[in-house]
Backbone as numpy.savetxt, mean C-alpha at the origin, in Angstrom:
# Nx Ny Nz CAx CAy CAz Cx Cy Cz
-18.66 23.84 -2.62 -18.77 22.79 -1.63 -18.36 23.37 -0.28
-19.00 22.98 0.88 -18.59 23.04 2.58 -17.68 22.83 2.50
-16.66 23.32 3.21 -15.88 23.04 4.27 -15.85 21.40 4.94
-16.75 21.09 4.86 -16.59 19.67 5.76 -16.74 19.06 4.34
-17.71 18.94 3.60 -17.59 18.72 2.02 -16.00 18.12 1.56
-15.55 19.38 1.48 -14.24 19.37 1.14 -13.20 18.48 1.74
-13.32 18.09 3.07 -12.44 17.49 4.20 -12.84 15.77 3.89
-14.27 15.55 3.89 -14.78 14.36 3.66 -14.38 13.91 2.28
-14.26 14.67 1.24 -13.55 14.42 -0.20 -12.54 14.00 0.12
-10.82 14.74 0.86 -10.02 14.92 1.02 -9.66 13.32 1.87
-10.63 12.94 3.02 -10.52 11.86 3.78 -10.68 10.48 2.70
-11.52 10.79 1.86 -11.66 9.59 0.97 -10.47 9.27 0.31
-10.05 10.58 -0.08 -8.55 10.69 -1.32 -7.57 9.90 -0.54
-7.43 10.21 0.80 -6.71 9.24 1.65 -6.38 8.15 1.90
-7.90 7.82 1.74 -8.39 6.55 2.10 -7.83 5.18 0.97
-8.22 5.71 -0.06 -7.65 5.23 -1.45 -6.18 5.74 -1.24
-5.42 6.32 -1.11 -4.65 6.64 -0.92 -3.21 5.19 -0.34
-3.77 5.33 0.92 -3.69 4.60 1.84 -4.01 3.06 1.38
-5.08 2.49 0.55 -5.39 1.65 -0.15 -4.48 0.97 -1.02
-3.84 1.91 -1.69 -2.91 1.98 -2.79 -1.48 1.78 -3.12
-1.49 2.36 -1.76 0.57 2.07 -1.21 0.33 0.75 -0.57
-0.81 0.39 0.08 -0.75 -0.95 0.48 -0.91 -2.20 -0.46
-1.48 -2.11 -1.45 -1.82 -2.82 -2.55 -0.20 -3.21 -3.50
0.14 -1.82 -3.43 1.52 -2.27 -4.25 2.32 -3.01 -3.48
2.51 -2.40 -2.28 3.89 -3.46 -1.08 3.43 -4.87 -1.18
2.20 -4.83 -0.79 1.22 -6.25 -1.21 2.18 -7.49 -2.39
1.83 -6.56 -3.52 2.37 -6.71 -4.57 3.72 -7.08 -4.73
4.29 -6.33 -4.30 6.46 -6.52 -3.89 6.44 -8.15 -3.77
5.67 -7.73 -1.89 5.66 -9.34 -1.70 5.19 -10.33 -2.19
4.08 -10.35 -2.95 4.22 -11.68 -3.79 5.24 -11.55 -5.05
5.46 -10.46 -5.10 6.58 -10.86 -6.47 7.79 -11.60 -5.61
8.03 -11.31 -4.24 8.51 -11.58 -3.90 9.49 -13.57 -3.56
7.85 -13.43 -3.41 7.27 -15.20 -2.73 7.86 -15.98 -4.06
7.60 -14.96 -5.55 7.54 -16.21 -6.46 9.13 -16.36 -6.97
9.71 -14.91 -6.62 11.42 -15.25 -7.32 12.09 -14.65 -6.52
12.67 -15.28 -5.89 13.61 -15.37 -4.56 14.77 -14.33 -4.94
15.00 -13.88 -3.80 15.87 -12.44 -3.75 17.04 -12.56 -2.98
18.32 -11.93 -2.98 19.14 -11.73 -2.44 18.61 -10.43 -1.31
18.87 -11.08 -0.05 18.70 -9.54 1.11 19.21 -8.26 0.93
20.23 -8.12 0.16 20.80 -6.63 -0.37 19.40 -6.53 -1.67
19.03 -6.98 -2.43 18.21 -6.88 -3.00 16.55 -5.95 -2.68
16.41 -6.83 -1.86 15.00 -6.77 -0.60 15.49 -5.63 -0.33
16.32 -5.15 0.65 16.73 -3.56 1.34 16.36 -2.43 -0.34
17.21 -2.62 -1.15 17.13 -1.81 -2.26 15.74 -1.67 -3.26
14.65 -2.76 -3.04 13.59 -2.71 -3.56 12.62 -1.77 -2.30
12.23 -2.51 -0.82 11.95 -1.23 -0.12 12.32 0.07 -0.02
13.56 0.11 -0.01 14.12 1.21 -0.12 13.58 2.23 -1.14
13.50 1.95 -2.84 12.48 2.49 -3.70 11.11 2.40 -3.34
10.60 1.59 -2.87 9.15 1.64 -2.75 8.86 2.72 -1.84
9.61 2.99 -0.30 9.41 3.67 0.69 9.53 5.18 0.42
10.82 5.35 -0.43 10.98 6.71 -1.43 10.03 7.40 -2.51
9.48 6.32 -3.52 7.70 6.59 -3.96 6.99 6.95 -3.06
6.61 6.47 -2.13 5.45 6.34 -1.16 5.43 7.57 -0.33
6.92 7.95 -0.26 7.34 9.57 1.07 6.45 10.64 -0.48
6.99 10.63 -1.77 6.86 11.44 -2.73 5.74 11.54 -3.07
4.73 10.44 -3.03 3.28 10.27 -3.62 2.52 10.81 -2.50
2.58 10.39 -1.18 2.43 10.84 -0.32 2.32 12.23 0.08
3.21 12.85 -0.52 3.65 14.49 -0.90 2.59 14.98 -1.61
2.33 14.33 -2.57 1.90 15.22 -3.99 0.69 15.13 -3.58
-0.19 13.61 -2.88 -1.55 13.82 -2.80 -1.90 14.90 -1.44
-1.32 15.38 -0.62 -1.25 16.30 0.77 -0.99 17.49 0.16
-0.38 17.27 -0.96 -0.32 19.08 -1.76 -1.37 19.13 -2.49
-1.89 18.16 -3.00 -3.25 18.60 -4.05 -4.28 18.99 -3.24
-4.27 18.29 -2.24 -5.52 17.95 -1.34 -5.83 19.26 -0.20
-4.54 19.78 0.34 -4.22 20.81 1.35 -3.44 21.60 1.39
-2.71 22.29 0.05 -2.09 22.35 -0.33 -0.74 22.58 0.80
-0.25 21.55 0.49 0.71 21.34 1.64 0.84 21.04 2.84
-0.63 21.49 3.46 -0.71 21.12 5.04 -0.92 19.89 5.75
-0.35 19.43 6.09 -0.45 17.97 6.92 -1.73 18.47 7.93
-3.12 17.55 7.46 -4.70 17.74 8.50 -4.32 16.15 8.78
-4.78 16.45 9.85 -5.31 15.27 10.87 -6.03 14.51 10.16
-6.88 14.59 8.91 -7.97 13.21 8.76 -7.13 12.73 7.95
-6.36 13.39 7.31 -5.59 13.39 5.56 -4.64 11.77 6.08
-3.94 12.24 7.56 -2.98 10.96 8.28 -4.06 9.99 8.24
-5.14 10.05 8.97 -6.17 9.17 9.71 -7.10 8.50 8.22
-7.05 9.40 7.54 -7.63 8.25 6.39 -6.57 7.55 5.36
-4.99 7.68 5.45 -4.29 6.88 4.85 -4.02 5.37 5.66
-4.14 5.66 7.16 -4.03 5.22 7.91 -5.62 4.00 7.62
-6.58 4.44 7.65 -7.55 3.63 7.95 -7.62 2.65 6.61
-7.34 2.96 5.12 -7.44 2.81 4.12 -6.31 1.49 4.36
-5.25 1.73 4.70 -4.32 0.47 4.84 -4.54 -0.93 5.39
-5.11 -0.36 6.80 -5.85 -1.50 7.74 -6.50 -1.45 6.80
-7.80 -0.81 6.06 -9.05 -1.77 5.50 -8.19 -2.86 4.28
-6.99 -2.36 3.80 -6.34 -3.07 2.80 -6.28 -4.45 3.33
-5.65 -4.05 4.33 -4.58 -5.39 5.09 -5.61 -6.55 5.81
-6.92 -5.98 6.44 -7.75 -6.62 7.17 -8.93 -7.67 5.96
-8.92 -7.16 4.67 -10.60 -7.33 4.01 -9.27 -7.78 2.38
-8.72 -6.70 2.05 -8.17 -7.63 0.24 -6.98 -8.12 0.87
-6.60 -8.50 1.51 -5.12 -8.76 2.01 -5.16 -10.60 1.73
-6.63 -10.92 2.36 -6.68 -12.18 2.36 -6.80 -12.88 1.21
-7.63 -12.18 0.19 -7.62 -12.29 -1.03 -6.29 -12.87 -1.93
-5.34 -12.23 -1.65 -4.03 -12.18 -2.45 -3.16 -13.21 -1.30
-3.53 -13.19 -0.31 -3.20 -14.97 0.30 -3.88 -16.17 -0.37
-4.83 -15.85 -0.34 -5.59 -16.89 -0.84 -5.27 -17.41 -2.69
-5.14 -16.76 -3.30 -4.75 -16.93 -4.51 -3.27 -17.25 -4.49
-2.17 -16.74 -3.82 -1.26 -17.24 -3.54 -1.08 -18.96 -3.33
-2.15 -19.07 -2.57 -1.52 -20.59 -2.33 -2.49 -21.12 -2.85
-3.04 -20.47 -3.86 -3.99 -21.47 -5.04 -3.05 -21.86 -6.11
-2.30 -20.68 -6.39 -0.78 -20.75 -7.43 0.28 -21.75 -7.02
0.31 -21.67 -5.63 0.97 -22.69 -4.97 0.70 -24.05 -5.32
-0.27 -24.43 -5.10 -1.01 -25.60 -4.91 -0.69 -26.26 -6.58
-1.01 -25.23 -6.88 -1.18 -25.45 -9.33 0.10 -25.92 -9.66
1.01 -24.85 -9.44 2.11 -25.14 -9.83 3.19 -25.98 -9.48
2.83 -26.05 -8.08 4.07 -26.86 -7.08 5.22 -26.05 -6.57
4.95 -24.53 -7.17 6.24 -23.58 -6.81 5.84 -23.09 -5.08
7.05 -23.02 -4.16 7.05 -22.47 -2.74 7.89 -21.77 -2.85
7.93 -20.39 -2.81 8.22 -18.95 -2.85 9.38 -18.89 -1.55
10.12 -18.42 -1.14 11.09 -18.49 -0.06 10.00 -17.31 -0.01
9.92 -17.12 2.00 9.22 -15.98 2.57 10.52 -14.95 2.99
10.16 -13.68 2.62 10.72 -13.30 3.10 10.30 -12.13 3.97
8.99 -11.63 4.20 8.45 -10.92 4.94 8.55 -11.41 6.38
C-alpha cells in the first residue's frame, strides 16, 4: 500500500478511535443520569476513564505510527468525536428521556 494509503487507513483508525472514547464517556454519563453519585465518586470514575483513554490512546498511535504523534492521527480522533457528539450523541438523548418518560425515573445531572 502508498504512503497516503497507509495515512488514510491510519486517519480512519482515528476516527473510530475518537468515536469510541466518546461513546464510552457518553456512556459514564448516562450511567450516570440513572444512579446518582457522590462528587468524590464522579472525580474517581473520570479520573479512570481519562487514564484508559491517555493508555488506549497510546497503544492505537503505537500500532498505527509506531509511536509517532502525525498530525491526521490528532485530527482524526478529533473529528471522530465531534462526529460522535454532533450525529449519535442525540440518539442516546433521545432514548434517555424515552426511559425517562417509561419509568418516571429523573437522573440527578451531573454533567
Amino acid at each position: 500500500m502508498s504512503g497516503l494509503g497507509i495515512e488514510a487507513e491510519a486517519f480512519l483508525r482515528a476516527f473510530f478511535t475518537g468515536m469510541l472514547l466518546c461513546g464510552i464517556y457518553e456512556a459514564l454519563r448516562i450511567f450516570r443520569r440513572l444512579i446518582r453519585h457522590h462528587p468524590l465518586f464522579v472525580s474517581v470514575e473520570d479520573f479512570i476513564y481519562w487514564l484508559f483513554a491517555g493508555f488506549f490512546l497510546f497503544g492505537e498511535i503505537f500500532q498505527t505510527s509506531s509511536g509517532e504523534i502525525r498530525w491526521y492521527f490528532v485530527v482524526g480522533v478529533a473529528v471522530g468525536a465531534v462526529f460522535f457528539l454532533l450525529l449519535l450523541s442525540k440518539t442516546g438523548k433521545f432514548c434517555g428521556k424515552l426511559f425517562e418518560k417509561k419509568t418516571g425515573k429523573h437522573g440527578k445531572r451531573v454533567d
